Amino acid sequence: MTDQPPNGLPRYRLLTGPDDAKFCHRVSEALDLGYRLHGSPAATFDGAQVIVAQALLWHGEQG
């Protein structure tokens, strides 16, 4: 793996969206690229659906 994420992606990412398979695939894709989970996921209800968020750090990020 390199010191920088591919395709000009930032070292820190916060993925958000409805709690569905598409969101899980987005997080899984980031993990496959070399990101690591940062902290626990967050969830809220917007009156219609559950919205989730997951922070990710590039593998070279210290913290």
XYZ file of C-alpha atoms in Angstrom, residues 32-52:
21
model
C -10.729 -3.001 0.535
C -8.846 0.109 -0.657
C -6.893 0.247 2.601
C -8.975 2.498 4.856
C -9.586 1.520 8.479
C -12.674 2.150 10.570
C -12.294 5.127 12.897
C -14.583 4.994 15.889
C -18.019 3.494 16.071
C -20.750 4.082 13.514
C -23.432 6.637 14.315
C -27.122 6.233 13.551
C -30.142 8.504 13.591
C -33.727 8.341 12.389
C -34.933 11.090 10.052
C -38.622 10.279 10.427
C -38.633 7.902 7.478
C -35.462 5.810 7.647
C -32.330 5.134 9.660
C -29.340 7.207 8.495
C -25.874 5.957 9.397
